[in-house]
Amino acid sequence: MRHSEYSVIVIGSGAAGLYAALKLSSKITLPDGVLIITKSSFGESNSMYAQGGIVGVMHQNTGDSIKQHVADTLKAGAGLCDKNTVEYVSELSDEVINDLINCGVDFDRDKNGNINFTLEAAHSFKRILHSGGDATGKGIVTALINKIKDDKNITVAEHSIAVELLINSGNECKGVIFYNALTGEHEVAYSSATVLATGGAGQVYKYTTNPEGATGDGIALAYRAGAIIRDMEFIQFHPTALALNPKSKNRFLISEAVRGEGAKLINKYGNEFMIKYHDKRELAPRDIVTRAIYKEMQASHSDNMFLNATIIEKNKLLSRFPTIFNRCKDNGIDICSSPIPVAPAAHYTMGGIKADINGKTSISGLYAIGETASTGLHGANRLASNSLLECVVSAYELADYLSFVNLEPPQIIDSTILAKIEKYSEPISDIDYDIETLKADLKEIMWKNVGIIRAEQQLKYAINSIDKMTDEFRKGRCISIPEYEYKNMLIVSKIIAESALNRKESRGAHSRSDYPQTEQYAEHSYISYKNKMEILEYA
Ligand code: FAD
Ligand code: SIN
């Protein structure tokens, strides 16, 4: 096995990982450099596909205020946001977004050169910056990649999946084992600071806006390492994903910003229905719009509702939403003249590895930033466009924090770690698993039983099924990235289902048909893996 050493290891090349690597390299002297491990091609991530934009409470946007953004975020979070975190992120947004602009991110501007801010659901002010119309993520990721390409401190290992964190007997993280699909070998990378920037877990659901790689790996790795995982029952289902063919695997997102610009939800008879559900109609909080569409679909036995964007002026539609326009056009829909078929899809993982805004987790030397983390910004329901902001603020703060930490690679590797590494040389069985079918079965179970509306019987069925599927799968090391992903998906699915079963109330995105009430006091749920025992508790 190849062994190497770095000052910092960053796992993932989405907005959080890329920006963290860049900031680390520019703020700190790193004798052993930064290693980015990323399981696909460089930059392939959820971030790449982000459409609507990024929240910025900017000085030049007169009328908006941190107080108002904090109030909107807390309201959406349904009692589970950490107010200090929300305030901190909001306050830093101006500074960090200006830094992104200095890094080369081009936000859309009007003809006078002023930033164009837009509105999204449950925001009380136009405070969303966007890039390329509806290609904000691509704008951010591409600019960061261009910067990193010139940075000699940063090494990138593509098509390499992190598979096990190296935790010593003192509960300190000293690096990671990864599987390099280009060589077919496992490798060990040591570091005293390992950063999980591995994104969310939308792929555990049959219908999702997330690309293939969003399999919750970082959460599974951290869980297996004994880190505290929080609030995993809170999965955000986006209300409007393109629903062309009920059988199609991934659902392309129709950004909330289209509703922000005036599009209306209608049923197959052309009738609007959101007024029945909320006075803000299409711009009600995301969980409410999702459940409204879901209920309308069930009541009318339809596979989808429709989004009518034809009421938006044609030139505006074309310039604001070129990606959506083209994708729909490729599928035979002219959004200027026809309503778009839409249905909900799993979109965002609100819970994750418990971390503070510097990325610190419950394990020393292990950091988590971006969607994989649970910092307390989102609570039970994320406000649109707050997540890209969280990614970049956490990355920025992590780099500051690590400037005060000893980043020398570990001098002594203890026997606990050596025993872990040893296991990766053991022989394995040559059973051939049909991973695509196994993944599809799991996703179907999660969609039907741990989906938009949940109930005890279905949740228990899901847990039993996942246990059985886990028993039937390979133990120990795997032989490919998809095998590792499936293993992680089983772990994360179980955590989501257990957390959903345990929360006997409805709150934010977690909706129980058997417990429709919201308890007076909001409590977080925690889950961790210790001595082969799962501990699930509230506090
Ligand atoms: P990601 O961007 O998901 O990056 C994770 C990285 O980790 C990837 O490179 C992945 O390959 C890698 N990785 C994962 N596991 C491993 C492993 N085991 N080993 C090695 N590498 C690994 N949010 C907004 O704020 N505004 C928006 O407009 C918006 N639009 C969205 C549109 C879509 C279609 C989607 C899916 C999400 C959208 N979101 C939006 C949410 C937002 O994009 C994500 O929350 C955010 O980009 C997450 O960034 P990240 O860096 O944490 O993770
Ligand atoms: C969207 O553009 O609707 C997605 C925005 C987000 O998830 O924050």
mmCIF file with all atom_site columns, N, CA and C in Angstrom, residues 477-538:
data_model
loop_
_atom_site.group_PDB
_atom_site.id
_atom_site.type_symbol
_atom_site.label_atom_id
_atom_site.label_alt_id
_atom_site.label_comp_id
_atom_site.label_asym_id
_atom_site.label_entity_id
_atom_site.label_seq_id
_atom_site.pdbx_PDB_ins_code
_atom_site.Cartn_x
_atom_site.Cartn_y
_atom_site.Cartn_z
_atom_site.occupancy
_atom_site.B_iso_or_equiv
_atom_site.pdbx_formal_charge
_atom_site.auth_seq_id
_atom_site.auth_comp_id
_atom_site.auth_asym_id
_atom_site.auth_atom_id
_atom_site.pdbx_PDB_model_num
ATOM 1   N N  . ARG A 1 477 ? -13.405 -4.717 3.245  1.00 0.00 ? 477 ARG A N  1
ATOM 2   C CA . ARG A 1 477 ? -13.110 -3.807 2.122  1.00 0.00 ? 477 ARG A CA 1
ATOM 3   C C  . ARG A 1 477 ? -13.891 -4.199 0.862  1.00 0.00 ? 477 ARG A C  1
ATOM 4   N N  . CYS A 1 478 ? -14.036 -3.220 -0.030 1.00 0.00 ? 478 CYS A N  1
ATOM 5   C CA . CYS A 1 478 ? -14.775 -3.453 -1.283 1.00 0.00 ? 478 CYS A CA 1
ATOM 6   C C  . CYS A 1 478 ? -13.801 -3.391 -2.462 1.00 0.00 ? 478 CYS A C  1
ATOM 7   N N  . ILE A 1 479 ? -14.370 -3.607 -3.657 1.00 0.00 ? 479 ILE A N  1
ATOM 8   C CA . ILE A 1 479 ? -13.478 -3.673 -4.831 1.00 0.00 ? 479 ILE A CA 1
ATOM 9   C C  . ILE A 1 479 ? -13.764 -2.575 -5.860 1.00 0.00 ? 479 ILE A C  1
ATOM 10  N N  . SER A 1 480 ? -14.684 -1.661 -5.553 1.00 0.00 ? 480 SER A N  1
ATOM 11  C CA . SER A 1 480 ? -14.957 -0.590 -6.527 1.00 0.00 ? 480 SER A CA 1
ATOM 12  C C  . SER A 1 480 ? -15.615 0.590  -5.823 1.00 0.00 ? 480 SER A C  1
ATOM 13  N N  . ILE A 1 481 ? -15.631 1.749  -6.481 1.00 0.00 ? 481 ILE A N  1
ATOM 14  C CA . ILE A 1 481 ? -16.295 2.923  -5.902 1.00 0.00 ? 481 ILE A CA 1
ATOM 15  C C  . ILE A 1 481 ? -17.789 2.644  -5.700 1.00 0.00 ? 481 ILE A C  1
ATOM 16  N N  . PRO A 1 482 ? -18.516 2.115  -6.706 1.00 0.00 ? 482 PRO A N  1
ATOM 17  C CA . PRO A 1 482 ? -19.950 1.858  -6.475 1.00 0.00 ? 482 PRO A CA 1
ATOM 18  C C  . PRO A 1 482 ? -20.218 0.919  -5.291 1.00 0.00 ? 482 PRO A C  1
ATOM 19  N N  . GLU A 1 483 ? -19.358 -0.077 -5.075 1.00 0.00 ? 483 GLU A N  1
ATOM 20  C CA . GLU A 1 483 ? -19.569 -0.961 -3.913 1.00 0.00 ? 483 GLU A CA 1
ATOM 21  C C  . GLU A 1 483 ? -19.438 -0.168 -2.610 1.00 0.00 ? 483 GLU A C  1
ATOM 22  N N  . TYR A 1 484 ? -18.391 0.669  -2.525 1.00 0.00 ? 484 TYR A N  1
ATOM 23  C CA . TYR A 1 484 ? -18.245 1.484  -1.310 1.00 0.00 ? 484 TYR A CA 1
ATOM 24  C C  . TYR A 1 484 ? -19.447 2.419  -1.141 1.00 0.00 ? 484 TYR A C  1
ATOM 25  N N  . GLU A 1 485 ? -19.893 2.993  -2.240 1.00 0.00 ? 485 GLU A N  1
ATOM 26  C CA . GLU A 1 485 ? -21.031 3.919  -2.151 1.00 0.00 ? 485 GLU A CA 1
ATOM 27  C C  . GLU A 1 485 ? -22.273 3.209  -1.616 1.00 0.00 ? 485 GLU A C  1
ATOM 28  N N  . TYR A 1 486 ? -22.508 2.008  -2.135 1.00 0.00 ? 486 TYR A N  1
ATOM 29  C CA . TYR A 1 486 ? -23.691 1.262  -1.689 1.00 0.00 ? 486 TYR A CA 1
ATOM 30  C C  . TYR A 1 486 ? -23.602 0.983  -0.186 1.00 0.00 ? 486 TYR A C  1
ATOM 31  N N  . LYS A 1 487 ? -22.418 0.603  0.260  1.00 0.00 ? 487 LYS A N  1
ATOM 32  C CA . LYS A 1 487 ? -22.216 0.346  1.692  1.00 0.00 ? 487 LYS A CA 1
ATOM 33  C C  . LYS A 1 487 ? -22.558 1.605  2.499  1.00 0.00 ? 487 LYS A C  1
ATOM 34  N N  . ASN A 1 488 ? -22.070 2.754  2.028  1.00 0.00 ? 488 ASN A N  1
ATOM 35  C CA . ASN A 1 488 ? -22.351 4.013  2.726  1.00 0.00 ? 488 ASN A CA 1
ATOM 36  C C  . ASN A 1 488 ? -23.834 4.366  2.671  1.00 0.00 ? 488 ASN A C  1
ATOM 37  N N  . MET A 1 489 ? -24.454 4.087  1.530  1.00 0.00 ? 489 MET A N  1
ATOM 38  C CA . MET A 1 489 ? -25.890 4.388  1.396  1.00 0.00 ? 489 MET A CA 1
ATOM 39  C C  . MET A 1 489 ? -26.715 3.567  2.393  1.00 0.00 ? 489 MET A C  1
ATOM 40  N N  . LEU A 1 490 ? -26.294 2.311  2.625  1.00 0.00 ? 490 LEU A N  1
ATOM 41  C CA . LEU A 1 490 ? -27.013 1.483  3.596  1.00 0.00 ? 490 LEU A CA 1
ATOM 42  C C  . LEU A 1 490 ? -26.908 2.102  4.992  1.00 0.00 ? 490 LEU A C  1
ATOM 43  N N  . ILE A 1 491 ? -25.705 2.546  5.333  1.00 0.00 ? 491 ILE A N  1
ATOM 44  C CA . ILE A 1 491 ? -25.500 3.126  6.676  1.00 0.00 ? 491 ILE A CA 1
ATOM 45  C C  . ILE A 1 491 ? -26.335 4.397  6.825  1.00 0.00 ? 491 ILE A C  1
ATOM 46  N N  . VAL A 1 492 ? -26.239 5.279  5.825  1.00 0.00 ? 492 VAL A N  1
ATOM 47  C CA . VAL A 1 492 ? -26.928 6.571  5.936  1.00 0.00 ? 492 VAL A CA 1
ATOM 48  C C  . VAL A 1 492 ? -28.447 6.375  5.898  1.00 0.00 ? 492 VAL A C  1
ATOM 49  N N  . SER A 1 493 ? -28.924 5.445  5.073  1.00 0.00 ? 493 SER A N  1
ATOM 50  C CA . SER A 1 493 ? -30.371 5.183  5.013  1.00 0.00 ? 493 SER A CA 1
ATOM 51  C C  . SER A 1 493 ? -30.874 4.714  6.375  1.00 0.00 ? 493 SER A C  1
ATOM 52  N N  . LYS A 1 494 ? -30.095 3.836  6.986  1.00 0.00 ? 494 LYS A N  1
ATOM 53  C CA . LYS A 1 494 ? -30.502 3.331  8.308  1.00 0.00 ? 494 LYS A CA 1
ATOM 54  C C  . LYS A 1 494 ? -30.556 4.482  9.313  1.00 0.00 ? 494 LYS A C  1
ATOM 55  N N  . ILE A 1 495 ? -29.562 5.359  9.272  1.00 0.00 ? 495 ILE A N  1
ATOM 56  C CA . ILE A 1 495 ? -29.542 6.486  10.214 1.00 0.00 ? 495 ILE A CA 1
ATOM 57  C C  . ILE A 1 495 ? -30.761 7.384  9.969  1.00 0.00 ? 495 ILE A C  1
ATOM 58  N N  . ILE A 1 496 ? -31.086 7.642  8.710  1.00 0.00 ? 496 ILE A N  1
ATOM 59  C CA . ILE A 1 496 ? -32.240 8.515  8.410  1.00 0.00 ? 496 ILE A CA 1
ATOM 60  C C  . ILE A 1 496 ? -33.517 7.852  8.926  1.00 0.00 ? 496 ILE A C  1
ATOM 61  N N  . ALA A 1 497 ? -33.680 6.564  8.634  1.00 0.00 ? 497 ALA A N  1
ATOM 62  C CA . ALA A 1 497 ? -34.915 5.871  9.020  1.00 0.00 ? 497 ALA A CA 1
ATOM 63  C C  . ALA A 1 497 ? -35.046 5.780  10.541 1.00 0.00 ? 497 ALA A C  1
ATOM 64  N N  . GLU A 1 498 ? -33.941 5.450  11.221 1.00 0.00 ? 498 GLU A N  1
ATOM 65  C CA . GLU A 1 498 ? -33.975 5.365  12.702 1.00 0.00 ? 498 GLU A CA 1
ATOM 66  C C  . GLU A 1 498 ? -34.306 6.737  13.297 1.00 0.00 ? 498 GLU A C  1
ATOM 67  N N  . SER A 1 499 ? -33.697 7.773  12.751 1.00 0.00 ? 499 SER A N  1
ATOM 68  C CA . SER A 1 499 ? -33.926 9.124  13.285 1.00 0.00 ? 499 SER A CA 1
ATOM 69  C C  . SER A 1 499 ? -35.376 9.534  13.045 1.00 0.00 ? 499 SER A C  1
ATOM 70  N N  . ALA A 1 500 ? -35.903 9.168  11.873 1.00 0.00 ? 500 ALA A N  1
ATOM 71  C CA . ALA A 1 500 ? -37.296 9.519  11.549 1.00 0.00 ? 500 ALA A CA 1
ATOM 72  C C  . ALA A 1 500 ? -38.273 8.756  12.433 1.00 0.00 ? 500 ALA A C  1
ATOM 73  N N  . LEU A 1 501 ? -37.927 7.506  12.737 1.00 0.00 ? 501 LEU A N  1
ATOM 74  C CA . LEU A 1 501 ? -38.799 6.700  13.602 1.00 0.00 ? 501 LEU A CA 1
ATOM 75  C C  . LEU A 1 501 ? -38.828 7.281  15.012 1.00 0.00 ? 501 LEU A C  1
ATOM 76  N N  . ASN A 1 502 ? -37.672 7.720  15.437 1.00 0.00 ? 502 ASN A N  1
ATOM 77  C CA . ASN A 1 502 ? -37.548 8.220  16.804 1.00 0.00 ? 502 ASN A CA 1
ATOM 78  C C  . ASN A 1 502 ? -38.199 9.577  17.029 1.00 0.00 ? 502 ASN A C  1
ATOM 79  N N  . ARG A 1 503 ? -38.311 10.380 15.984 1.00 0.00 ? 503 ARG A N  1
ATOM 80  C CA . ARG A 1 503 ? -38.910 11.718 16.172 1.00 0.00 ? 503 ARG A CA 1
ATOM 81  C C  . ARG A 1 503 ? -40.422 11.595 16.030 1.00 0.00 ? 503 ARG A C  1
ATOM 82  N N  . LYS A 1 504 ? -41.071 11.599 17.172 1.00 0.00 ? 504 LYS A N  1
ATOM 83  C CA . LYS A 1 504 ? -42.520 11.370 17.170 1.00 0.00 ? 504 LYS A CA 1
ATOM 84  C C  . LYS A 1 504 ? -43.253 12.711 17.184 1.00 0.00 ? 504 LYS A C  1
ATOM 85  N N  . GLU A 1 505 ? -43.048 13.459 16.147 1.00 0.00 ? 505 GLU A N  1
ATOM 86  C CA . GLU A 1 505 ? -43.721 14.736 15.929 1.00 0.00 ? 505 GLU A CA 1
ATOM 87  C C  . GLU A 1 505 ? -43.494 15.091 14.455 1.00 0.00 ? 505 GLU A C  1
ATOM 88  N N  . SER A 1 506 ? -44.187 16.120 13.989 1.00 0.00 ? 506 SER A N  1
ATOM 89  C CA . SER A 1 506 ? -43.897 16.665 12.658 1.00 0.00 ? 506 SER A CA 1
ATOM 90  C C  . SER A 1 506 ? -43.274 18.040 12.859 1.00 0.00 ? 506 SER A C  1
ATOM 91  N N  . ARG A 1 507 ? -42.175 18.264 12.172 1.00 0.00 ? 507 ARG A N  1
ATOM 92  C CA . ARG A 1 507 ? -41.488 19.554 12.321 1.00 0.00 ? 507 ARG A CA 1
ATOM 93  C C  . ARG A 1 507 ? -40.703 19.814 11.032 1.00 0.00 ? 507 ARG A C  1
ATOM 94  N N  . GLY A 1 508 ? -40.860 21.008 10.461 1.00 0.00 ? 508 GLY A N  1
ATOM 95  C CA . GLY A 1 508 ? -40.114 21.350 9.248  1.00 0.00 ? 508 GLY A CA 1
ATOM 96  C C  . GLY A 1 508 ? -40.318 20.285 8.175  1.00 0.00 ? 508 GLY A C  1
ATOM 97  N N  . ALA A 1 509 ? -39.219 19.771 7.653  1.00 0.00 ? 509 ALA A N  1
ATOM 98  C CA . ALA A 1 509 ? -39.304 18.800 6.552  1.00 0.00 ? 509 ALA A CA 1
ATOM 99  C C  . ALA A 1 509 ? -39.679 17.397 7.013  1.00 0.00 ? 509 ALA A C  1
ATOM 100 N N  . HIS A 1 510 ? -39.675 17.161 8.325  1.00 0.00 ? 510 HIS A N  1
ATOM 101 C CA . HIS A 1 510 ? -40.014 15.825 8.839  1.00 0.00 ? 510 HIS A CA 1
ATOM 102 C C  . HIS A 1 510 ? -41.509 15.785 9.153  1.00 0.00 ? 510 HIS A C  1
ATOM 103 N N  . SER A 1 511 ? -42.245 15.004 8.353  1.00 0.00 ? 511 SER A N  1
ATOM 104 C CA . SER A 1 511 ? -43.697 14.990 8.499  1.00 0.00 ? 511 SER A CA 1
ATOM 105 C C  . SER A 1 511 ? -44.160 13.566 8.798  1.00 0.00 ? 511 SER A C  1
ATOM 106 N N  . ARG A 1 512 ? -44.816 13.379 9.958  1.00 0.00 ? 512 ARG A N  1
ATOM 107 C CA . ARG A 1 512 ? -45.305 12.055 10.350 1.00 0.00 ? 512 ARG A CA 1
ATOM 108 C C  . ARG A 1 512 ? -46.819 12.075 10.299 1.00 0.00 ? 512 ARG A C  1
ATOM 109 N N  . SER A 1 513 ? -47.424 11.158 9.517  1.00 0.00 ? 513 SER A N  1
ATOM 110 C CA . SER A 1 513 ? -48.891 11.126 9.458  1.00 0.00 ? 513 SER A CA 1
ATOM 111 C C  . SER A 1 513 ? -49.464 10.652 10.788 1.00 0.00 ? 513 SER A C  1
ATOM 112 N N  . ASP A 1 514 ? -48.661 9.843  11.549 1.00 0.00 ? 514 ASP A N  1
ATOM 113 C CA . ASP A 1 514 ? -49.158 9.350  12.838 1.00 0.00 ? 514 ASP A CA 1
ATOM 114 C C  . ASP A 1 514 ? -48.837 10.298 13.995 1.00 0.00 ? 514 ASP A C  1
ATOM 115 N N  . TYR A 1 515 ? -48.008 11.264 13.782 1.00 0.00 ? 515 TYR A N  1
ATOM 116 C CA . TYR A 1 515 ? -47.715 12.289 14.806 1.00 0.00 ? 515 TYR A CA 1
ATOM 117 C C  . TYR A 1 515 ? -47.732 13.655 14.124 1.00 0.00 ? 515 TYR A C  1
ATOM 118 N N  . PRO A 1 516 ? -48.911 14.151 13.734 1.00 0.00 ? 516 PRO A N  1
ATOM 119 C CA . PRO A 1 516 ? -48.949 15.389 12.948 1.00 0.00 ? 516 PRO A CA 1
ATOM 120 C C  . PRO A 1 516 ? -48.621 16.659 13.764 1.00 0.00 ? 516 PRO A C  1
ATOM 121 N N  . GLN A 1 517 ? -48.656 16.548 15.091 1.00 0.00 ? 517 GLN A N  1
ATOM 122 C CA . GLN A 1 517 ? -48.441 17.760 15.894 1.00 0.00 ? 517 GLN A CA 1
ATOM 123 C C  . GLN A 1 517 ? -46.942 18.103 15.982 1.00 0.00 ? 517 GLN A C  1
ATOM 124 N N  . THR A 1 518 ? -46.682 19.393 16.302 1.00 0.00 ? 518 THR A N  1
ATOM 125 C CA . THR A 1 518 ? -45.296 19.830 16.561 1.00 0.00 ? 518 THR A CA 1
ATOM 126 C C  . THR A 1 518 ? -45.166 20.023 18.068 1.00 0.00 ? 518 THR A C  1
ATOM 127 N N  . GLU A 1 519 ? -44.194 19.340 18.664 1.00 0.00 ? 519 GLU A N  1
ATOM 128 C CA . GLU A 1 519 ? -44.008 19.473 20.121 1.00 0.00 ? 519 GLU A CA 1
ATOM 129 C C  . GLU A 1 519 ? -43.615 20.904 20.460 1.00 0.00 ? 519 GLU A C  1
ATOM 130 N N  . GLN A 1 520 ? -43.922 21.299 21.688 1.00 0.00 ? 520 GLN A N  1
ATOM 131 C CA . GLN A 1 520 ? -43.651 22.689 22.077 1.00 0.00 ? 520 GLN A CA 1
ATOM 132 C C  . GLN A 1 520 ? -42.141 22.981 22.083 1.00 0.00 ? 520 GLN A C  1
ATOM 133 N N  . TYR A 1 521 ? -41.350 22.034 22.609 1.00 0.00 ? 521 TYR A N  1
ATOM 134 C CA . TYR A 1 521 ? -39.908 22.287 22.686 1.00 0.00 ? 521 TYR A CA 1
ATOM 135 C C  . TYR A 1 521 ? -39.188 21.536 21.567 1.00 0.00 ? 521 TYR A C  1
ATOM 136 N N  . ALA A 1 522 ? -38.362 22.269 20.874 1.00 0.00 ? 522 ALA A N  1
ATOM 137 C CA . ALA A 1 522 ? -37.628 21.653 19.757 1.00 0.00 ? 522 ALA A CA 1
ATOM 138 C C  . ALA A 1 522 ? -36.350 21.010 20.289 1.00 0.00 ? 522 ALA A C  1
ATOM 139 N N  . GLU A 1 523 ? -36.162 19.737 19.963 1.00 0.00 ? 523 GLU A N  1
ATOM 140 C CA . GLU A 1 523 ? -34.952 19.056 20.422 1.00 0.00 ? 523 GLU A CA 1
ATOM 141 C C  . GLU A 1 523 ? -34.226 18.439 19.228 1.00 0.00 ? 523 GLU A C  1
ATOM 142 N N  . HIS A 1 524 ? -32.906 18.485 19.297 1.00 0.00 ? 524 HIS A N  1
ATOM 143 C CA . HIS A 1 524 ? -32.112 17.828 18.252 1.00 0.00 ? 524 HIS A CA 1
ATOM 144 C C  . HIS A 1 524 ? -32.112 16.324 18.478 1.00 0.00 ? 524 HIS A C  1
ATOM 145 N N  . SER A 1 525 ? -31.867 15.559 17.420 1.00 0.00 ? 525 SER A N  1
ATOM 146 C CA . SER A 1 525 ? -31.631 14.129 17.620 1.00 0.00 ? 525 SER A CA 1
ATOM 147 C C  . SER A 1 525 ? -30.171 13.844 17.316 1.00 0.00 ? 525 SER A C  1
ATOM 148 N N  . TYR A 1 526 ? -29.596 12.967 18.117 1.00 0.00 ? 526 TYR A N  1
ATOM 149 C CA . TYR A 1 526 ? -28.177 12.624 17.959 1.00 0.00 ? 526 TYR A CA 1
ATOM 150 C C  . TYR A 1 526 ? -28.039 11.129 17.782 1.00 0.00 ? 526 TYR A C  1
ATOM 151 N N  . ILE A 1 527 ? -27.098 10.735 16.952 1.00 0.00 ? 527 ILE A N  1
ATOM 152 C CA . ILE A 1 527 ? -26.848 9.308  16.805 1.00 0.00 ? 527 ILE A CA 1
ATOM 153 C C  . ILE A 1 527 ? -25.348 9.112  16.674 1.00 0.00 ? 527 ILE A C  1
ATOM 154 N N  . SER A 1 528 ? -24.839 8.091  17.375 1.00 0.00 ? 528 SER A N  1
ATOM 155 C CA . SER A 1 528 ? -23.403 7.816  17.234 1.00 0.00 ? 528 SER A CA 1
ATOM 156 C C  . SER A 1 528 ? -23.165 6.323  17.413 1.00 0.00 ? 528 SER A C  1
ATOM 157 N N  . TYR A 1 529 ? -22.012 5.890  16.971 1.00 0.00 ? 529 TYR A N  1
ATOM 158 C CA . TYR A 1 529 ? -21.700 4.470  16.956 1.00 0.00 ? 529 TYR A CA 1
ATOM 159 C C  . TYR A 1 529 ? -20.551 4.244  17.917 1.00 0.00 ? 529 TYR A C  1
ATOM 160 N N  . LYS A 1 530 ? -20.862 3.581  19.024 1.00 0.00 ? 530 LYS A N  1
ATOM 161 C CA . LYS A 1 530 ? -19.811 3.375  20.022 1.00 0.00 ? 530 LYS A CA 1
ATOM 162 C C  . LYS A 1 530 ? -19.838 1.924  20.450 1.00 0.00 ? 530 LYS A C  1
ATOM 163 N N  . ASN A 1 531 ? -18.706 1.307  20.444 1.00 0.00 ? 531 ASN A N  1
ATOM 164 C CA . ASN A 1 531 ? -18.602 -0.094 20.886 1.00 0.00 ? 531 ASN A CA 1
ATOM 165 C C  . ASN A 1 531 ? -19.701 -0.957 20.285 1.00 0.00 ? 531 ASN A C  1
ATOM 166 N N  . LYS A 1 532 ? -19.923 -0.794 19.013 1.00 0.00 ? 532 LYS A N  1
ATOM 167 C CA . LYS A 1 532 ? -20.926 -1.549 18.259 1.00 0.00 ? 532 LYS A CA 1
ATOM 168 C C  . LYS A 1 532 ? -22.347 -1.300 18.752 1.00 0.00 ? 532 LYS A C  1
ATOM 169 N N  . MET A 1 533 ? -22.575 -0.239 19.478 1.00 0.00 ? 533 MET A N  1
ATOM 170 C CA . MET A 1 533 ? -23.935 0.048  19.932 1.00 0.00 ? 533 MET A CA 1
ATOM 171 C C  . MET A 1 533 ? -24.369 1.395  19.399 1.00 0.00 ? 533 MET A C  1
ATOM 172 N N  . GLU A 1 534 ? -25.576 1.436  18.861 1.00 0.00 ? 534 GLU A N  1
ATOM 173 C CA . GLU A 1 534 ? -26.076 2.717  18.404 1.00 0.00 ? 534 GLU A CA 1
ATOM 174 C C  . GLU A 1 534 ? -26.721 3.440  19.571 1.00 0.00 ? 534 GLU A C  1
ATOM 175 N N  . ILE A 1 535 ? -26.368 4.668  19.738 1.00 0.00 ? 535 ILE A N  1
ATOM 176 C CA . ILE A 1 535 ? -26.995 5.438  20.809 1.00 0.00 ? 535 ILE A CA 1
ATOM 177 C C  . ILE A 1 535 ? -27.799 6.543  20.145 1.00 0.00 ? 535 ILE A C  1
ATOM 178 N N  . LEU A 1 536 ? -29.077 6.531  20.388 1.00 0.00 ? 536 LEU A N  1
ATOM 179 C CA . LEU A 1 536 ? -29.931 7.532  19.765 1.00 0.00 ? 536 LEU A CA 1
ATOM 180 C C  . LEU A 1 536 ? -30.567 8.325  20.887 1.00 0.00 ? 536 LEU A C  1
ATOM 181 N N  . GLU A 1 537 ? -30.294 9.572  20.947 1.00 0.00 ? 537 GLU A N  1
ATOM 182 C CA . GLU A 1 537 ? -30.858 10.331 22.061 1.00 0.00 ? 537 GLU A CA 1
ATOM 183 C C  . GLU A 1 537 ? -31.230 11.747 21.620 1.00 0.00 ? 537 GLU A C  1
ATOM 184 N N  . TYR A 1 538 ? -32.022 12.399 22.438 1.00 0.00 ? 538 TYR A N  1
ATOM 185 C CA . TYR A 1 538 ? -32.428 13.772 22.157 1.00 0.00 ? 538 TYR A CA 1
ATOM 186 C C  . TYR A 1 538 ? -31.841 14.700 23.205 1.00 0.00 ? 538 TYR A C  1
#
